[in-house]
Amino acid sequence: MLEVAVQAQTSAAQTAPVQSDQKVIEVQGLCRYFGSVKALDNADFSISKGEFVAIMGPSGSGKTTLLNILSCLDSPTAGQYYLDGVEVSQLEEQKRAVIRREKIGLVFQQFHLIPYLSAVENVMLAQHYHSVPDKAEALQMLETIGLGDRATHLPSQLSGGEQQRVCIARALINDCAIILADEPTGNLDEENERLVISLLKELNAQGRTIAMVTHNPELGMVADRIIKVRYGHIESEGLDDA
Amino acid sequence: MFLTIISESFKQNMRRKLLAIITVGLAAALVTTLLSLVVGVGDKMAGEMKSYGSNIRVVPRSDTINLNVGGVEYNPLEGRDYLEEDQLSTIKEIFWSNNIVGITPFLKVPVFLEGATSHQSNAPYKLNFIGTYFDHVIPIEADASYRSGAKITHKYWRIKGAWPLDDKTDQVLIGEALARAIKANIGDKLALIIDNPSLSSAEKQKNAATLVTVSGIVSTGEAEDDAIIGSLAMAQQLSGLQGKVQSISVSALTIPENELSMKALKDEDSLSPKEYDTWYCSAFVSAIVHQIEEAMPNASAKAVWQVTSGEGAVIQKLQTLLLVITCAAFISASLGISSLMNTTIMERAKEIGLLKALGASNWKVYSIFWSEALIIGAVGGLLGLLLGAGMAYEVGRMAFSSPLILEPIILPLVVVLSILTALIGVILPTRAIASLQPVEVLYGR
Ligand SMILES: Nc1ncnc2c1ncn2[C@@H]1O[C@H](COP(=O)(O)OP(=O)(O)OP(=O)(O)O)[C@@H](O)[C@H]1O
Ligand SMILES: [Mg+2]
C-alpha cells in the first residue's frame, strides 16, 4: 500500500503502526447544510483503527464541519456516522457528551484553554469530567509532552506551541482511542509545528487513531492517508501529493 | 478543581456576586423581620389583646333568662336582681384563682345631669352613672390587701387626665362623647340627680343633687363613652342599692380551647370522670366559668367569646399578610438572582461550551452554578439574618415596646429559604446551558 511509502519518509516510521481493517469511523452519505450552504454534501469514507489521516482542502470546503460531526459536537443534516460500528449521528446531546468524554480527544486550533486554570489544572479538567482528577497523572502527561516544568503556569504565561501541547495533553489524559485535531499547528511556528506533529506521530505509533485537519501539504505527507475535501465533497480518499 | 472554578468565578465577577448576595441578604433580612413578626405577633398581640377587656362576665342568674317580645329582647327582671359586693372575693378563691388576673364590679344607675338639657327637648339630660372599682381592695383569704378594678381589667380604656382614686368617692371619669356633648372638662363639677321613675317630680326636686368632680376623660369605644364612671360606693348611694353590684368582669389567663373543652362546653355531663377531671384542672375559659358558677350559685358566668375569636381572626389575617409579603420578597430576590446569573452564563458561554465539548454532562455544568447559588444563598441568608435580627429587635421595640427576639426556628428557616431562593433563581438561566451548543460558542458562530 502507498501509506507504507509515506511512513518510510518519516522518523516515526520505525515504530510499525498498529493498523487493522477494523473501521473505527465510517460515514455514509453525510450531509451538513447551513440553510442554503452545503458545507458537507454526501460524504463517504472510513478510517481504520490505528490510522493517521490528514483532512485537507481549501478554506471553506467543510473540513471543520466534518471534524465537528466526527467529534460528535454537531449532527449531520443527513447520512450515517458509525463510530466503532454504532450509528451515533442522531443521538441526543447527553449521549453524545458521553461519547466525547469516553472515546474522543479533541485538539483545537484555538487551544481553548481555561485562562484562570494552570496548565496542569486544564489537563485535570478533562479528568474531572471523565472520572476523577488525578494530579500525579496529569503532571506525568505534561512531562511526556515536555512541559513538566510549566505545570503551574497559566495559559497566558505559555507560548502558543506550549498552549497547544497543553491542549494535546488534555486530549490524551483520558486515554481516548481517537484523536481529532483541527489545524493543531495552524497557530504555530515551524519549530513548534514539528514538535506537535512528532507528538501526534508518537501517539499514532501507540495505536491511537488520528484525524487531523491541515492546510500544510508537508504535514499531509506525514499522514498515512489524505482525505481531500472540496466544496463539501470528498474528492479522494487516497494519498495525494497536492 | 471544582473549587478552583467556583472561587475563580467569584473572583472574576466580584461585583455581580456581591450584588447577588446583597439581593438575597436584603430579602432574608426582610423575611427575618417578617417571620419574627409572624411568630411574635401571635404572642405579643394575644398578650396585648388580653389586656383588652375581661374574658368572663358574671351577672345575676335571672338576668340570663331572656324573653323575646316582638323581636325586642326583653327581660322583666333585668336590673332588679343583683349580686352582692362581698361575693367578689369568692371569685378569687376558686381552683384557678392564680389565673384570675382581675375582678371588676359594675353597677349602672340612670341619672339626670342638673343644669344640662338634651338637644331634642328641654328635658333634663339623662345618662348612666356606672359605679365600679378602679383600684380597690378586695380582701381574700390568702391576701387581705388584694387589689383589683378597671385599671387592671380594662387597660384598653384610654384616659385623658387621671384615674379617680377609690377612696375619693366623688371623683369620676366622664365618657369622651358625653364630655363633648356637655362641654365638660377635667376638674369640672357635675351635679347628678337620681332618675327614679317611681318618684314624683316634686320628690325629684326635693332630692338634693350629688356633686362629682371630673378627674379624667375616658374613651372606650363602647357605651362608657356616653356615661359617667365613678365609684361603686357612689352608685350604690345614688341608687340606694347598698352592697349590690350588677355585673362583674373577670380577666383570666386561659389556654386555647380544644376538643375536650368544646365537648365540655356543649354538655358537661357527657364527659367521662377522667375527662371531667382533666378539663376541670386545665385553665380552659369554660372550666374557669364553671368554677365561678360553682362558687357563686346565684350568678351566671359567660366567656366573652366575641373578643377571643376576634383576636384570633385578626392575628391570622395579619400573619397571612406577612407570609404573602415574605413570599413576594423571595420571589423578587429570585428574579434578581436570575438576571444576574443569566449575564454570568452568557459571559461564560465559551467556557461552558468547552466543558461540554470535553464531555461534561449538563448536570455537571449546572452544578457549578448551583454551587455558586448555594454560596450566594448561604452567605446572603446569614448576613440577612444578622440585619433582620436587628430590624426585628427595633420593630418590636417600636410596635410592641418590647423587642422581638428571634425564635431559634427562624435561623435555619431563613438560611434554607435564602438558599432555595438563590437556587430557584438559577434554574431558569441554567436551562440556557442545556441548549447551548459547544460548536456555536467555540467557533463564535
Ligand atoms: N454554523 C454555520 N452557519 C452557516 N454557515 C456555516 C456554519 N458553519 C460553517 N458554515 C459554512 O460552511 C462552509 C464550510 O465551513 P468550514 O468551517 O467547515 O470550512 P473549513 O473547511 O474548516 O474552512 P477553513 O479552512 O477556513 O477553516 C463554509 O462556507 C462556512 O461558511
Ligand atoms: Mg476550519
XYZ file of C-alpha atoms and ligand atoms in Angstrom:
719
model
C 0.000 0.000 0.000
C 1.006 3.604 -0.590
C 0.835 4.571 3.061
C 3.799 2.422 3.779
C 5.874 4.501 1.402
C 4.932 7.729 3.207
C 5.741 6.316 6.561
C 9.148 5.346 5.345
C 9.896 9.061 4.828
C 9.128 9.953 8.425
C 11.155 9.422 11.509
C 8.282 7.893 13.409
C 8.001 5.226 10.788
C 10.328 2.907 12.618
C 7.585 2.019 15.023
C 5.258 -0.094 12.952
C 1.745 1.359 13.044
C -0.842 -0.849 14.621
C -3.318 -0.998 11.805
C -6.166 -3.279 11.121
C -9.145 -3.407 8.841
C -11.421 -2.665 11.733
C -13.220 0.560 10.853
C -13.307 2.986 13.764
C -15.024 5.702 11.797
C -17.309 5.214 8.857
C -19.589 7.799 7.272
C -22.135 7.257 4.534
C -23.895 9.986 2.563
C -23.007 12.505 5.204
C -24.540 15.973 4.601
C -24.462 19.128 6.665
C -26.397 22.103 5.406
C -26.449 25.535 6.949
C -29.522 26.989 5.296
C -28.603 27.079 1.614
C -24.902 26.482 2.315
C -23.976 22.865 1.699
C -20.950 22.662 3.976
C -20.848 18.894 3.539
C -22.552 17.066 0.742
C -22.868 13.323 0.501
C -19.537 12.423 2.025
C -18.479 8.757 2.195
C -15.273 7.488 3.737
C -13.938 5.423 6.554
C -10.940 5.449 8.887
C -9.443 2.248 10.194
C -8.189 1.659 13.690
C -4.675 2.997 14.173
C -4.702 5.141 11.037
C -3.271 8.652 10.880
C -5.405 10.594 8.443
C -4.953 14.142 7.244
C -8.069 16.004 6.120
C -7.123 18.635 3.576
C -8.864 21.069 1.331
C -9.283 24.759 0.582
C -10.711 27.199 3.064
C -14.477 26.893 3.406
C -14.550 23.426 1.934
C -16.139 21.904 5.025
C -13.216 20.400 6.965
C -14.134 21.851 10.336
C -17.765 20.949 9.720
C -16.717 17.380 9.056
C -14.486 17.197 12.107
C -17.233 18.606 14.322
C -19.537 15.833 13.207
C -16.846 13.217 13.700
C -16.242 14.509 17.214
C -19.949 14.368 17.997
C -20.097 18.122 18.567
C -22.509 18.523 15.680
C -25.139 16.363 13.992
C -25.332 15.840 10.227
C -28.370 17.010 8.305
C -28.466 13.617 6.612
C -26.395 10.462 6.377
C -24.940 7.969 8.811
C -21.960 8.096 11.090
C -20.785 4.799 12.565
C -18.375 5.136 15.450
C -16.960 1.762 16.449
C -19.769 0.269 14.415
C -22.502 2.161 16.241
C -24.643 4.755 14.481
C -24.208 7.920 16.569
C -25.231 10.784 14.276
C -28.730 11.213 15.651
C -28.045 10.542 19.303
C -29.329 13.045 21.810
C -26.901 15.593 23.209
C -26.300 13.950 26.588
C -25.381 10.629 24.947
C -23.032 12.404 22.566
C -21.399 14.078 25.559
C -20.668 10.610 26.922
C -19.051 9.589 23.617
C -16.976 12.776 23.584
C -15.538 12.165 27.003
C -15.111 8.383 26.635
C -13.829 7.987 23.078
C -12.559 11.215 21.631
C -9.680 13.511 22.412
C -10.126 16.944 20.862
C -7.317 19.270 19.831
C -8.434 22.741 18.849
C -6.779 25.217 16.554
C -7.577 27.926 19.127
C -6.411 25.711 22.061
C -9.442 26.686 24.160
C -7.682 26.528 27.486
C -9.414 27.982 30.520
C -7.444 31.171 31.225
C -7.634 31.104 35.009
C -6.579 27.477 35.364
C -2.915 26.472 35.341
C -1.577 24.077 32.701
C -1.957 21.072 34.944
C -5.434 22.156 36.050
C -6.517 22.484 32.437
C -5.436 18.897 31.915
C -7.190 17.804 35.089
C -10.368 19.426 33.833
C -10.747 16.655 31.277
C -10.158 14.081 34.009
C -12.778 15.784 36.168
C -15.476 15.451 33.540
C -14.353 11.964 32.605
C -13.879 10.394 36.014
C -11.842 11.868 38.861
C -8.949 14.321 38.680
C -5.559 12.762 39.348
C -2.878 15.397 39.639
C 0.048 12.980 39.502
C -1.239 11.530 36.271
C -1.804 14.979 34.794
C 1.718 16.064 35.732
C 3.067 12.868 34.183
C 1.239 13.714 30.973
C 2.722 17.230 30.913
C 6.130 15.647 31.475
C 5.554 13.398 28.473
C 4.821 16.344 26.203
C 7.821 18.208 27.587
C 6.024 20.737 29.772
C 6.765 19.227 33.174
C 8.342 22.462 34.368
C 5.455 24.698 33.237
C 2.682 22.841 35.003
C 1.703 25.684 37.316
C 1.767 28.372 34.637
C -1.381 29.975 33.366
C -2.116 29.759 29.612
C -1.270 33.462 29.285
C 2.212 32.667 30.551
C 2.768 29.977 27.911
C 3.758 30.309 24.277
C 1.331 29.283 21.538
C 3.171 25.988 20.999
C 3.165 25.265 24.700
C -0.530 26.019 24.915
C -1.174 23.673 22.017
C 0.770 20.947 23.781
C -1.321 21.502 26.921
C -4.372 21.155 24.707
C -2.988 17.886 23.364
C -2.207 16.693 26.884
C -5.808 17.418 27.805
C -6.976 15.425 24.765
C -4.780 12.499 25.787
C -5.274 12.332 29.511
C -8.340 10.121 29.368
C -6.566 7.687 27.075
C -9.060 8.071 24.248
C -8.595 5.831 21.247
C -9.402 8.568 18.740
C -7.793 11.961 18.459
C -9.394 14.581 16.271
C -7.353 17.696 15.685
C -8.493 20.766 13.771
C -5.449 22.554 12.411
C -3.391 21.771 15.513
C -0.430 23.637 14.121
C -2.278 26.470 12.462
C -1.100 28.993 15.022
C 2.407 27.665 15.492
C 5.788 28.393 14.027
C 7.750 25.666 12.238
C 9.673 24.603 15.296
C 6.568 24.116 17.399
C 4.777 22.603 14.453
C 7.388 19.894 14.241
C 7.122 19.272 17.968
C 3.362 18.849 17.818
C 3.489 16.635 14.769
C 6.059 14.315 16.215
C 3.901 14.103 19.292
C 0.903 13.127 17.221
C 3.010 10.651 15.288
C 4.124 9.066 18.509
C 0.555 8.760 19.730
C -0.366 7.138 16.465
C 2.505 4.748 16.920
C 0.981 3.797 20.272
C -2.116 2.686 18.409
C -4.359 5.725 18.512
C -6.441 6.643 15.515
C -5.797 10.226 14.482
C -7.624 12.520 12.089
C -6.036 15.912 11.601
C -7.227 18.851 9.556
C -4.401 20.798 7.981
C -3.569 23.197 5.207
C 0.062 22.335 5.214
C 0.978 19.849 2.437
C 4.111 18.835 4.310
C 2.017 17.705 7.204
C -0.212 15.859 4.813
C 2.837 13.891 3.803
C 3.300 12.742 7.381
C -0.106 11.110 7.450
C -0.891 7.574 6.358
C -3.579 8.889 4.089
C -5.146 12.137 2.961
C -8.869 12.753 2.732
C -9.325 15.604 0.306
C -12.372 17.779 0.703
C -13.625 20.290 -1.847
C -16.936 22.158 -1.808
C -18.261 19.726 0.728
C -17.371 16.705 -1.367
C -14.797 14.088 -0.586
C -12.637 14.241 -3.682
C -10.210 11.487 -2.987
C -9.544 9.095 -0.236
C -6.036 8.135 -1.089
C -2.612 9.658 -0.802
C -2.359 12.935 -2.616
C 0.714 14.956 -3.177
C -1.206 18.171 -3.854
C -10.543 21.690 40.679
C -14.216 22.235 41.037
C -13.494 24.620 43.898
C -10.972 26.489 41.757
C -13.592 27.004 39.073
C -16.067 28.320 41.623
C -13.678 30.523 43.547
C -12.395 31.908 40.247
C -15.936 32.668 39.221
C -16.367 34.662 42.421
C -13.067 36.465 41.901
C -13.852 37.347 38.303
C -17.341 38.577 38.988
C -16.904 40.012 42.447
C -19.242 42.908 41.782
C -22.039 40.780 40.391
C -21.699 38.123 43.066
C -21.797 40.810 45.753
C -24.902 42.210 44.156
C -26.478 38.757 44.233
C -25.515 38.299 47.880
C -26.958 41.698 48.742
C -30.171 40.812 46.903
C -30.583 37.605 48.860
C -29.397 39.306 52.031
C -31.975 42.064 51.842
C -34.744 39.591 51.164
C -33.532 37.431 54.035
C -33.383 40.453 56.345
C -36.904 41.436 55.399
C -38.084 37.885 55.835
C -36.344 37.502 59.186
C -38.150 40.584 60.412
C -41.454 39.464 58.964
C -41.163 35.925 60.281
C -40.277 37.272 63.706
C -43.404 39.353 63.431
C -45.471 36.380 62.268
C -44.277 34.326 65.221
C -44.083 37.201 67.652
C -47.296 38.876 66.647
C -49.277 35.888 67.883
C -47.769 36.085 71.352
C -47.393 39.814 71.600
C -50.789 40.653 70.200
C -52.539 37.983 72.204
C -50.851 39.465 75.257
C -51.813 42.924 74.172
C -55.372 41.912 73.408
C -55.623 40.084 76.690
C -55.326 43.441 78.321
C -58.297 44.427 76.242
C -61.218 43.673 78.485
C -62.059 40.733 80.613
C -62.741 37.315 79.240
C -65.597 36.451 81.585
C -68.739 38.355 82.515
C -70.610 37.406 85.662
C -74.258 38.508 86.048
C -77.154 37.506 88.317
C -78.639 34.199 87.206
C -82.071 35.696 86.479
C -80.504 38.149 84.035
C -79.817 35.364 81.619
C -83.477 34.434 81.224
C -84.183 36.307 78.054
C -87.681 36.881 76.779
C -88.155 37.890 73.224
C -91.232 40.061 72.764
C -91.878 41.139 69.188
C -88.239 40.930 68.226
C -87.145 43.087 71.147
C -85.145 41.356 73.776
C -86.983 41.847 76.984
C -86.103 40.664 80.402
C -88.690 41.582 83.006
C -86.198 41.100 85.797
C -83.353 42.997 84.157
C -81.772 45.357 86.588
C -83.789 44.112 89.513
C -81.659 41.238 90.602
C -78.212 41.916 91.919
C -75.025 40.250 93.044
C -73.542 41.015 96.439
C -70.403 43.122 96.605
C -68.912 40.868 99.262
C -69.180 37.902 96.885
C -66.358 39.343 94.779
C -63.688 37.668 96.858
C -65.090 34.193 96.176
C -64.134 34.555 92.515
C -60.530 34.988 93.523
C -60.745 31.876 95.674
C -61.672 29.277 93.043
C -59.369 26.425 91.912
C -57.815 28.596 89.204
C -57.506 31.650 91.442
C -53.951 32.272 90.314
C -55.183 32.647 86.746
C -57.674 35.310 87.768
C -55.883 38.494 86.827
C -58.552 40.968 87.770
C -62.090 41.376 89.073
C -64.157 44.492 88.479
C -67.733 45.020 89.667
C -70.219 47.295 87.903
C -73.453 48.961 88.944
C -75.289 51.063 86.399
C -77.578 53.824 87.675
C -79.669 56.127 85.451
C -79.232 59.772 86.471
C -80.063 63.282 85.319
C -77.446 65.882 84.920
C -78.520 69.109 86.586
C -78.121 72.268 84.553
C -77.837 70.452 81.239
C -80.604 69.711 78.756
C -80.684 67.365 75.816
C -80.743 68.754 72.244
C -84.167 67.472 71.285
C -86.226 68.741 74.191
C -85.889 70.807 77.267
C -85.960 67.659 79.356
C -83.060 67.220 81.745
C -80.022 65.424 80.326
C -80.311 61.727 81.019
C -77.345 59.434 81.305
C -75.913 56.399 83.074
C -73.718 56.581 86.100
C -71.586 53.472 86.177
C -70.143 52.621 89.533
C -67.069 50.441 89.641
C -63.730 49.723 91.304
C -60.738 51.462 89.797
C -58.029 50.027 92.015
C -59.804 48.805 95.092
C -59.007 46.368 97.870
C -60.899 43.064 97.652
C -59.873 41.200 100.782
C -59.413 37.498 100.109
C -58.359 34.758 102.461
C -54.857 34.420 101.082
C -54.227 38.122 100.670
C -56.136 40.687 102.640
C -54.705 43.512 100.572
C -55.537 42.080 97.131
C -56.455 44.942 94.827
C -58.326 44.925 91.592
C -60.520 47.062 89.384
C -60.946 48.633 85.979
C -57.320 49.793 85.932
C -56.379 46.095 85.652
C -59.285 44.537 83.750
C -59.906 47.456 81.385
C -56.423 48.504 80.421
C -57.650 49.484 76.998
C -59.635 52.417 78.397
C -57.806 55.487 77.276
C -57.785 58.130 79.965
C -57.059 61.814 79.485
C -56.348 63.193 82.914
C -56.173 60.813 85.844
C -57.898 57.710 87.089
C -60.202 58.561 90.049
C -58.938 57.486 93.436
C -61.128 54.827 95.012
C -61.110 56.489 98.431
C -62.309 59.793 96.959
C -65.755 58.551 96.006
C -66.794 61.811 94.351
C -64.148 61.572 91.615
C -65.410 60.383 88.248
C -64.365 59.704 84.683
C -66.552 61.203 82.019
C -67.123 59.469 78.717
C -65.484 61.189 75.769
C -68.730 61.601 73.794
C -70.583 62.896 76.806
C -67.795 65.325 77.637
C -68.047 66.729 74.128
C -71.841 66.970 74.309
C -71.971 68.886 77.565
C -68.607 70.598 77.106
C -67.274 69.207 80.332
C -63.604 69.360 81.190
C -61.190 67.880 83.674
C -61.726 69.488 87.068
C -65.365 70.437 86.345
C -68.004 69.681 88.923
C -71.225 67.990 87.809
C -74.469 67.705 89.727
C -76.277 64.374 89.421
C -79.870 63.584 90.324
C -81.162 60.023 90.556
C -83.622 59.138 87.796
C -86.212 57.096 89.591
C -89.481 56.842 87.640
C -91.388 55.928 90.766
C -90.668 59.330 92.324
C -92.947 62.252 91.593
C -91.411 65.384 90.101
C -91.882 67.141 93.406
C -89.936 64.453 95.176
C -87.242 64.605 92.491
C -86.976 68.310 93.044
C -86.625 67.683 96.731
C -83.846 65.145 96.152
C -80.686 67.137 96.510
C -78.177 66.863 93.687
C -74.958 64.947 94.293
C -71.785 66.744 93.285
C -68.979 64.849 91.500
C -65.607 66.049 90.161
C -64.244 65.057 86.749
C -60.740 63.624 87.168
C -60.368 62.383 83.614
C -61.997 61.829 80.250
C -62.299 58.221 79.169
C -62.635 56.773 75.710
C -63.506 53.100 75.354
C -65.314 52.928 72.043
C -68.295 51.460 73.841
C -71.283 52.535 75.948
C -68.989 54.063 78.569
C -68.264 56.919 76.163
C -71.727 58.330 76.924
C -71.636 57.699 80.633
C -70.066 58.862 83.825
C -67.904 56.303 85.550
C -67.473 56.700 89.251
C -67.011 54.711 92.393
C -69.221 51.744 93.169
C -69.942 53.324 96.544
C -71.314 56.437 94.846
C -73.521 54.350 92.545
C -74.841 52.424 95.494
C -75.507 55.613 97.379
C -77.301 57.242 94.431
C -79.496 54.219 93.847
C -79.924 53.139 97.408
C -78.663 49.661 96.465
C -76.196 49.290 99.306
C -73.773 46.398 98.895
C -75.128 45.456 95.478
C -73.385 45.034 92.120
C -74.969 44.397 88.754
C -72.228 42.583 86.873
C -68.652 41.539 87.371
C -65.924 41.478 84.752
C -63.274 38.840 85.328
C -59.981 38.842 83.489
C -58.443 35.409 83.407
C -55.396 33.823 81.832
C -56.678 30.896 79.818
C -55.326 28.286 77.456
C -56.796 27.850 73.969
C -59.897 25.733 73.729
C -59.537 22.221 72.359
C -61.808 19.291 71.612
C -62.178 18.416 75.253
C -63.177 21.933 76.267
C -65.595 22.148 73.347
C -67.201 18.903 74.439
C -67.460 20.238 77.986
C -68.967 23.421 76.671
C -71.733 21.543 74.889
C -72.562 19.271 77.760
C -70.509 18.826 80.905
C -72.388 15.637 81.710
C -71.118 13.957 78.558
C -67.570 13.928 79.953
C -66.212 10.755 81.487
C -64.945 11.225 85.065
C -61.370 11.241 83.852
C -62.163 13.749 81.108
C -64.011 15.880 83.629
C -61.004 15.945 85.937
C -58.651 16.793 83.112
C -60.935 19.564 81.953
C -61.530 20.901 85.446
C -57.800 21.028 86.102
C -56.951 22.854 82.863
C -57.163 26.596 82.537
C -59.837 26.494 79.837
C -62.056 29.524 79.990
C -65.006 27.121 80.179
C -63.525 25.412 83.239
C -62.968 28.746 84.952
C -66.514 29.825 84.087
C -67.770 26.574 85.564
C -65.817 27.135 88.765
C -67.072 30.692 89.153
C -70.628 29.448 88.887
C -69.858 26.795 91.472
C -68.574 29.490 93.814
C -71.496 31.854 93.159
C -74.671 29.783 92.878
C -76.819 32.877 92.253
C -74.627 34.010 89.360
C -74.229 33.123 85.739
C -70.787 33.413 84.171
C -70.176 33.699 80.428
C -66.988 33.742 78.433
C -66.875 36.777 76.209
C -66.324 34.811 73.012
C -66.500 37.673 70.541
C -63.247 39.162 71.771
C -61.464 35.834 71.856
C -62.464 34.713 68.386
C -61.987 38.231 67.080
C -58.391 38.459 68.202
C -57.658 35.092 66.634
C -59.035 36.224 63.271
C -57.120 39.491 63.290
C -53.875 37.788 64.151
C -54.443 35.177 61.480
C -55.159 37.768 58.800
C -52.068 39.673 59.814
C -49.977 36.537 59.682
C -51.317 35.663 56.233
C -50.453 39.154 55.029
C -46.940 38.891 56.428
C -46.457 35.497 54.791
C -47.588 36.902 51.448
C -45.039 39.713 51.734
C -42.404 37.132 52.689
C -43.110 35.148 49.532
C -43.056 38.314 47.434
C -39.663 39.247 48.895
C -38.208 35.884 47.984
C -39.735 35.841 44.526
C -38.267 39.230 43.690
C -34.913 38.132 45.065
C -35.113 35.044 42.849
C -35.795 37.215 39.825
C -32.827 39.421 40.706
C -30.520 36.413 41.002
C -31.964 35.075 37.796
C -30.956 38.096 35.761
C -27.515 38.304 37.373
C -26.886 34.620 36.699
C -28.125 34.976 33.169
C -25.490 37.607 32.475
C -22.829 35.429 34.075
C -23.790 32.425 31.984
C -23.799 34.457 28.772
C -20.366 35.812 29.632
C -19.029 32.360 30.341
C -20.705 30.728 27.349
C -17.370 29.905 25.754
C -16.103 28.217 28.882
C -19.338 26.277 29.242
C -19.106 25.265 25.589
C -15.582 23.969 26.166
C -16.653 21.961 29.200
C -19.450 20.460 27.160
C -17.076 19.732 24.285
C -14.840 17.902 26.751
C -17.858 15.753 27.514
C -19.174 17.395 30.666
C -22.730 16.326 31.236
C -25.304 19.066 31.647
C -25.769 18.456 35.331
C -22.035 18.726 35.953
C -22.091 22.147 34.358
C -25.254 23.060 36.264
C -23.583 22.047 39.478
C -21.080 24.891 39.032
C -23.889 27.417 39.042
C -25.903 25.597 41.666
C -22.901 25.678 43.957
C -22.497 29.364 43.302
C -26.167 29.844 44.134
C -25.677 27.784 47.274
C -22.846 30.026 48.408
C -24.715 33.191 47.488
C -27.819 31.923 49.269
C -25.992 30.836 52.389
C -23.839 33.961 52.718
C -26.728 36.260 51.811
C -29.022 34.402 54.181
C -26.619 34.661 57.106
C -25.922 38.348 56.508
C -29.639 38.965 56.101
C -30.304 37.108 59.306
C -27.983 39.433 61.211
C -29.526 42.512 59.669
C -33.040 41.123 60.117
C -32.457 40.271 63.763
C -31.516 43.868 64.359
C -34.517 45.093 62.409
C -36.885 42.756 64.266
C -35.463 43.997 67.548
C -36.164 47.592 66.554
C -39.592 46.911 65.056
C -40.567 45.039 68.217
C -39.460 47.940 70.332
C -41.384 50.441 68.245
C -44.575 48.432 67.751
C -44.849 46.469 70.969
C -42.451 48.457 73.152
C -40.602 45.227 73.825
C -38.011 43.900 71.363
C -38.826 40.889 69.214
C -36.293 38.200 69.979
C -35.654 35.739 67.162
C -37.232 32.358 67.611
C -34.495 29.717 67.105
C -36.548 28.055 64.368
C -36.237 31.202 62.240
C -32.454 30.847 61.890
C -32.357 27.630 59.845
C -35.609 28.557 58.146
C -34.258 31.821 56.727
C -30.963 30.270 55.639
C -32.735 27.386 53.916
C -35.227 29.745 52.284
C -32.384 32.009 51.100
C -30.543 29.080 49.568
C -33.741 27.914 47.906
C -34.312 31.419 46.586
C -30.860 31.529 45.034
C -31.286 28.020 43.622
C -34.666 28.858 42.139
C -33.032 31.967 40.712
C -30.507 29.881 38.742
C -32.984 27.316 37.437
C -34.097 29.446 34.506
C -30.648 30.701 33.476
C -29.155 27.200 33.681
C -31.727 25.982 31.210
C -29.823 28.080 28.706
C -26.828 25.827 29.388
C -28.683 22.770 28.132
C -29.477 24.409 24.827
C -26.003 25.851 24.433
C -24.202 24.216 21.502
C -20.448 23.863 22.011
C -19.745 24.271 18.268
C -21.579 27.571 18.192
C -19.737 29.169 21.107
C -16.330 27.645 20.431
C -16.265 28.830 16.851
C -18.000 32.079 17.643
C -20.856 31.387 15.288
N -22.784 27.479 11.613
C -22.700 27.805 10.320
N -23.638 28.567 9.755
C -23.595 28.888 8.428
N -22.625 28.520 7.639
C -21.632 27.753 8.137
C -21.622 27.363 9.500
N -20.525 26.601 9.724
C -19.872 26.535 8.553
N -20.543 27.221 7.611
C -20.159 27.321 6.222
O -19.869 26.034 5.770
C -18.759 26.073 4.918
C -17.684 25.149 5.463
O -17.170 25.679 6.652
P -15.989 25.020 7.451
O -15.731 25.798 8.701
O -16.259 23.595 7.609
O -14.776 25.243 6.460
P -13.288 24.807 6.627
O -13.027 23.827 5.575
O -12.999 24.399 8.012
O -12.531 26.168 6.304
P -11.194 26.738 6.942
O -10.088 26.014 6.254
O -11.188 28.176 6.541
O -11.242 26.505 8.393
C -18.301 27.493 4.842
O -18.808 28.067 3.646
C -18.919 28.142 6.042
O -19.205 29.489 5.779
Mg -11.821 25.140 9.657
